Coordinates of C-alpha atoms and ligand atoms in Angstrom, one line a residue:
M1430 CA 8.0 225.7 -2.2
T1431 CA 6.5 222.2 -2.7
V1432 CA 8.4 220.4 -5.5
A1433 CA 7.7 216.8 -5.0
P1434 CA 4.0 215.9 -5.5
T1435 CA 2.3 215.3 -2.2
L1436 CA 0.3 212.1 -1.6
P1437 CA -3.4 212.3 -0.6
G1438 CA -3.9 212.5 3.1
A1439 CA -0.3 213.7 3.7
V1440 CA 0.7 215.8 6.7
T1441 CA 3.2 218.5 5.8
V1442 CA 5.5 220.2 8.3
R1443 CA 7.7 223.2 7.6
V1444 CA 10.9 223.3 9.6
P1445 CA 13.8 225.9 9.8
A1446 CA 17.6 225.7 9.7
K1447 CA 19.6 227.0 12.6
V1448 CA 22.7 229.0 13.2
N1449 CA 24.8 228.8 16.4
L1450 CA 25.2 232.4 17.6
E1451 CA 27.7 231.1 20.1
L1452 CA 29.2 227.6 20.3
R1453 CA 31.5 226.7 23.3
V1454 CA 32.9 223.2 23.1
G1455 CA 34.0 221.7 26.4
P1456 CA 36.0 218.6 27.2
R1457 CA 35.2 215.3 25.5
R1458 CA 32.9 213.2 27.7
P1459 CA 33.4 209.5 28.4
D1460 CA 30.5 208.8 25.9
G1461 CA 32.6 210.4 23.1
Y1462 CA 30.4 213.5 22.9
H1463 CA 31.7 217.0 23.9
A1464 CA 30.0 219.0 26.5
L1465 CA 28.5 222.1 24.7
A1466 CA 27.2 225.5 25.7
T1467 CA 25.4 227.0 22.7
V1468 CA 22.8 229.6 21.7
Y1469 CA 20.8 228.6 18.7
Q1470 CA 18.7 230.9 16.5
A1471 CA 16.2 229.4 14.0
V1472 CA 16.5 231.2 10.6
S1473 CA 14.2 231.4 7.6
L1474 CA 15.7 228.7 5.4
H1475 CA 13.1 225.9 5.4
D1476 CA 12.7 222.3 4.5
E1477 CA 9.2 220.9 4.0
V1478 CA 8.5 217.3 4.9
S1479 CA 5.3 215.5 3.9
V1480 CA 4.4 212.2 5.4
A1481 CA 1.6 209.9 4.1
R1482 CA 0.5 206.3 4.7
W1483 CA 2.2 204.0 2.3
D1484 CA 2.7 200.2 2.0
D1485 CA 6.5 200.5 2.7
W1486 CA 9.1 202.8 4.2
E1487 CA 10.0 205.3 1.4
V1488 CA 11.8 208.6 1.2
V1489 CA 11.9 210.9 -1.9
A1490 CA 13.6 214.3 -2.1
A1491 CA 13.4 217.4 -4.2
G1492 CA 15.0 220.8 -4.2
P1493 CA 18.5 222.2 -4.7
Y1494 CA 20.3 219.9 -2.2
A1495 CA 18.1 216.8 -2.7
E1496 CA 20.8 214.7 -4.5
R1497 CA 23.1 214.9 -1.4
I1498 CA 20.9 213.0 1.1
P1499 CA 20.5 209.3 1.6
L1500 CA 17.2 207.8 0.3
D1501 CA 17.2 204.7 2.5
G1502 CA 16.9 203.8 6.1
D1503 CA 19.9 206.0 6.9
N1504 CA 17.9 209.2 6.2
L1505 CA 17.2 210.8 9.5
A1506 CA 13.5 211.4 8.6
V1507 CA 13.0 207.6 8.1
R1508 CA 14.7 206.9 11.4
A1509 CA 12.4 209.4 13.1
A1510 CA 9.2 207.8 11.5
R1511 CA 10.3 204.3 12.5
L1512 CA 11.1 205.4 16.0
V1513 CA 7.6 206.8 16.5
A1514 CA 6.0 203.7 14.9
D1515 CA 8.0 201.4 17.2
R1516 CA 7.5 203.4 20.3
W1517 CA 3.7 203.7 19.9
Q1518 CA 3.2 200.3 18.2
V1519 CA 1.8 201.8 15.0
D1520 CA 1.6 199.0 12.5
E1521 CA 1.8 201.3 9.5
R1522 CA 4.5 202.6 7.1
V1523 CA 4.9 205.9 5.5
S1524 CA 6.2 207.6 2.4
I1525 CA 8.2 210.7 3.3
R1526 CA 8.7 213.6 0.8
I1527 CA 11.4 216.1 1.6
D1528 CA 11.6 219.5 -0.2
K1529 CA 15.1 220.2 0.7
D1530 CA 16.2 223.9 0.9
I1531 CA 18.5 223.7 3.9
P1532 CA 22.2 223.0 2.8
V1533 CA 23.4 219.5 3.5
A1534 CA 26.3 218.9 5.8
G1535 CA 26.5 222.7 6.1
G1536 CA 26.4 223.1 9.9
M1537 CA 22.7 224.3 9.7
A1538 CA 21.1 221.1 11.1
G1539 CA 19.4 220.1 7.9
G1540 CA 19.1 216.4 8.8
S1541 CA 18.0 217.3 12.3
A1542 CA 15.3 219.6 10.9
D1543 CA 13.9 216.8 8.7
A1544 CA 13.9 214.4 11.7
A1545 CA 12.1 217.0 13.8
A1546 CA 9.5 217.6 11.0
T1547 CA 8.9 213.9 10.6
L1548 CA 8.3 213.4 14.3
L1549 CA 5.6 216.1 14.3
A1550 CA 4.1 214.9 11.0
C1551 CA 3.8 211.3 12.2
D1552 CA 2.3 212.5 15.5
H1553 CA -0.4 214.3 13.5
L1554 CA -0.9 211.6 10.8
W1555 CA -1.4 208.9 13.4
G1556 CA -3.3 211.1 15.8
L1557 CA -1.0 210.2 18.7
G1558 CA -1.5 213.6 20.5
L1559 CA 2.1 213.6 21.9
D1560 CA 2.9 216.5 24.2
R1561 CA 6.0 218.7 24.0
D1562 CA 8.0 216.7 26.5
E1563 CA 7.3 213.4 24.7
L1564 CA 8.3 214.9 21.4
A1565 CA 11.4 216.5 22.9
E1566 CA 12.5 213.2 24.4
L1567 CA 12.1 211.4 21.1
A1568 CA 13.9 214.3 19.4
A1569 CA 16.9 214.1 21.8
S1570 CA 17.3 210.4 21.1
L1571 CA 17.6 211.1 17.4
G1572 CA 20.3 213.8 17.6
S1573 CA 21.7 216.8 19.6
D1574 CA 20.1 219.5 17.3
V1575 CA 16.7 217.8 16.8
P1576 CA 15.0 219.3 19.9
F1577 CA 15.9 222.8 18.8
S1578 CA 14.6 222.2 15.3
L1579 CA 11.2 221.4 17.0
A1580 CA 11.4 224.4 19.3
G1581 CA 12.8 227.2 17.0
G1582 CA 13.1 230.8 18.1
N1583 CA 16.3 231.5 20.2
A1584 CA 17.4 229.0 22.8
M1585 CA 20.4 228.0 24.9
G1586 CA 21.6 224.4 24.5
S1587 CA 23.6 222.4 27.0
G1588 CA 24.6 218.8 27.5
R1589 CA 25.3 217.7 23.9
G1590 CA 23.1 220.7 22.8
E1591 CA 19.9 218.8 23.3
Q1592 CA 18.9 220.3 26.7
L1593 CA 17.2 223.6 25.9
A1594 CA 16.5 226.6 28.0
P1595 CA 14.7 229.8 26.8
V1596 CA 16.6 233.0 26.1
L1597 CA 15.4 236.5 26.6
A1598 CA 15.7 238.2 23.2
R1599 CA 14.2 241.0 21.1
G1600 CA 14.5 242.0 17.5
T1601 CA 14.8 240.4 14.1
F1602 CA 18.2 239.8 12.6
H1603 CA 19.2 239.8 9.0
W1604 CA 21.7 237.1 7.8
V1605 CA 23.7 236.2 4.8
F1606 CA 24.8 232.6 4.6
A1607 CA 27.7 231.7 2.4
I1608 CA 27.4 228.1 1.4
S1609 CA 30.2 225.9 0.2
D1610 CA 30.3 223.3 -2.6
T1611 CA 31.1 220.4 -0.4
G1612 CA 30.1 219.8 3.2
L1613 CA 32.2 219.1 6.3
S1614 CA 31.7 216.0 8.4
T1615 CA 30.7 217.0 11.9
P1616 CA 32.7 214.1 13.6
Q1617 CA 35.8 215.1 11.5
V1618 CA 35.5 218.7 12.7
Y1619 CA 35.3 217.7 16.3
A1620 CA 38.2 215.4 15.9
E1621 CA 40.3 218.2 14.4
C1622 CA 39.2 220.4 17.3
D1623 CA 40.6 217.8 19.7
R1624 CA 43.8 217.4 17.7
L1625 CA 44.5 221.1 17.7
R1626 CA 43.8 221.4 21.4
E1627 CA 46.0 218.5 22.2
R1628 CA 48.8 219.9 20.0
D1629 CA 48.6 223.3 21.6
G1630 CA 48.2 221.9 25.2
V1631 CA 45.0 223.8 25.7
D1632 CA 43.3 223.2 29.1
V1633 CA 39.7 223.0 28.1
P1634 CA 37.3 224.5 30.7
E1635 CA 33.6 223.5 31.2
P1636 CA 31.7 225.5 28.5
H1637 CA 29.6 228.6 29.3
V1638 CA 27.7 231.0 27.1
S1639 CA 29.1 234.5 27.4
A1640 CA 27.3 237.3 29.2
E1641 CA 28.1 239.5 26.2
L1642 CA 26.1 237.4 23.9
M1643 CA 23.1 237.2 26.2
A1644 CA 23.2 241.0 26.7
A1645 CA 23.4 241.5 22.9
L1646 CA 20.2 239.4 22.4
R1647 CA 18.4 241.2 25.2
S1648 CA 19.3 244.5 23.6
G1649 CA 18.2 243.5 20.1
E1650 CA 21.2 245.5 18.7
P1651 CA 22.6 243.9 15.6
A1652 CA 26.1 245.5 16.1
A1653 CA 26.3 244.1 19.7
L1654 CA 25.3 240.6 18.4
G1655 CA 27.7 240.8 15.5
A1656 CA 30.6 241.5 17.9
A1657 CA 29.5 238.6 20.2
L1658 CA 29.3 235.8 17.6
H1659 CA 31.7 233.0 18.6
N1660 CA 32.4 229.4 17.6
D1661 CA 35.0 227.2 19.3
L1662 CA 34.9 224.9 16.2
E1663 CA 36.1 227.7 13.9
P1664 CA 39.8 227.0 14.2
A1665 CA 39.1 223.3 13.3
A1666 CA 36.9 224.3 10.3
F1667 CA 39.6 226.8 9.2
S1668 CA 42.3 224.1 9.6
L1669 CA 40.4 221.6 7.4
R1670 CA 39.2 224.3 4.9
P1671 CA 41.6 227.3 5.0
Q1672 CA 39.6 229.2 2.4
L1673 CA 36.8 229.6 5.0
R1674 CA 38.9 232.1 6.9
E1675 CA 39.4 234.1 3.8
L1676 CA 35.6 234.0 3.2
R1677 CA 34.9 235.1 6.8
D1678 CA 37.4 238.0 6.6
A1679 CA 36.1 239.1 3.2
G1680 CA 32.5 239.3 4.5
V1681 CA 33.5 241.4 7.5
E1682 CA 35.6 243.7 5.2
F1683 CA 32.5 244.1 2.9
G1684 CA 30.5 245.4 5.9
A1685 CA 29.1 242.5 7.8
L1686 CA 28.7 243.2 11.6
G1687 CA 30.2 239.8 12.3
G1688 CA 30.9 236.6 10.6
V1689 CA 31.1 233.1 12.1
V1690 CA 31.3 229.5 10.9
S1691 CA 27.8 228.0 11.6
G1692 CA 28.1 224.9 13.8
S1693 CA 30.6 222.5 12.3
G1694 CA 30.6 224.4 9.1
P1695 CA 31.4 224.9 6.3
T1696 CA 28.6 227.5 6.0
V1697 CA 29.7 230.9 7.1
A1698 CA 27.0 233.1 8.6
F1699 CA 27.2 236.9 8.3
L1700 CA 25.1 239.2 10.4
T1701 CA 24.1 242.5 8.8
E1702 CA 22.5 245.7 10.0
S1703 CA 19.3 245.5 7.9
H1704 CA 17.5 243.8 5.0
E1705 CA 19.1 246.3 2.6
A1706 CA 22.6 245.7 4.1
S1707 CA 22.1 241.9 3.6
L1708 CA 21.4 242.6 -0.1
D1709 CA 24.5 244.7 -0.4
L1710 CA 26.7 242.1 1.3
S1711 CA 25.3 239.3 -1.0
V1712 CA 26.2 241.3 -4.1
S1713 CA 29.8 241.9 -2.8
L1714 CA 30.3 238.3 -1.8
A1715 CA 28.9 237.0 -5.1
A1716 CA 31.3 239.2 -7.0
S1717 CA 34.2 237.9 -4.9
D1718 CA 33.8 234.3 -6.1
L1719 CA 34.7 233.0 -2.6
C1720 CA 31.6 230.7 -2.2
R1721 CA 29.3 228.7 -4.3
D1722 CA 26.0 229.9 -3.2
L1723 CA 24.5 232.8 -1.0
R1724 CA 21.3 232.7 0.9
R1725 CA 19.7 235.6 2.8
A1726 CA 17.5 234.8 5.8
K1727 CA 16.1 236.4 8.9
G1728 CA 15.9 235.1 12.4
P1729 CA 14.5 234.1 14.8
V1730 CA 11.6 232.2 13.3
H1731 CA 9.2 229.4 14.6
G1732 CA 10.3 225.8 14.9
A1733 CA 8.7 222.9 13.1
Q1734 CA 5.0 223.7 12.3
V1735 CA 2.3 221.7 10.5
V1736 CA 1.3 223.4 7.2
P1737 CA -2.5 223.6 7.0
A1738 CA -3.9 221.4 4.3
P1739 CA -5.2 223.3 1.3
R1740 CA -9.0 223.6 1.0
D1741 CA -10.5 221.9 -2.0
Ligands
ATP2844 P1 24.6 219.8 12.1 O1 24.5 221.2 11.9 O2 23.4 219.2 12.9 O3 25.9 219.2 12.6 P2 24.7 219.5 9.3 O4 23.8 220.6 8.9 O5 26.2 219.8 9.3 O6 24.3 219.0 10.7 P3 23.2 217.6 7.8 O7 22.7 218.4 6.7 O8 22.3 217.3 8.9 O9 24.6 218.3 8.4 O10 23.9 216.3 7.2 C1 24.8 215.5 7.9 C2 24.8 214.1 7.3 O11 23.5 213.5 7.5 C3 25.0 214.1 5.8 O12 26.1 213.3 5.5 C4 23.7 213.5 5.2 O13 24.0 212.7 4.1 C5 23.1 212.8 6.4 N1 21.6 212.9 6.3 C6 20.7 211.9 6.7 N2 19.5 212.3 6.5 C7 19.5 213.5 6.1 C8 18.5 214.4 5.8 N3 17.2 214.2 5.9 N4 18.9 215.7 5.4 C9 20.2 216.0 5.3 N5 21.2 215.1 5.6 C10 20.8 213.9 6.0

């Protein structure tokens, strides 16, 4: 997929997007974050991040969503590179090239993916030999979803989502992602969730992943997983963007086994029975004109991985 030219000596890392199969949002904590219980699955939409020595900090981007990310110190990839340099006292700077194929502000952890990829790329570029725990600790300090972008596969997340535990799962699942024109801001969606809960006088329990979802993953049965998909942020995403409810309902009517807003949205994830069923659903959704863009993907896939350098 490489679009931006890669500098000599660059280390390239391929990193997946995620979907939350289940997202339970608990009470707001004193630090402002919400306690979460979630199950992540890494899916085959990937960014590629290349890191090379350079005389200043630089980030360039290419690909369908490139124009929607910051190209300065606010980019999560730059923050990740600077964090590694500061922590291990590396007196070097890097140029970072992002081939962006993960939707931006779509609830698929695109920025977190780039941060995770950059951590791994810098570790390799500078020969630091960081172990999994060191990388995971750096990742958690950059954002709640960053540790999962490194790990990939299926995993349960607690705390703010950054504390990962393995999940017993079998099978490969076929997804259709309906992508919206404009993103939703994660803090805004959480604020709307709080507002709706307060308005409705909801007593918010500590969050737990359901036994139904865990059983569905163990069985590898797409129909069981489709029925178990759940996201506590969905009412807030629907409240801010009412057409997402229409989109979710349409996908299910067109034959999806389940449909759910991914993370804080606005991407809607549809689970299908098979590869063929995902093609059929894409055709129906494209004809409905309810979303801007449709992407098919399968999951689970690996987390961030170094791409072997091409031989001369
Ligand atoms: P999550 O699912 O983790 O809540 P998201 O997928 O909804 O995240 P991102 O694509 O990570 O959202 O983008 C969130 C914000 O982060 C955007 O406003 C974007 O401008 C900013 N951002 C900073 N760096 C990046 C990056 N490398 N890629 C994408 N977005 C970035």
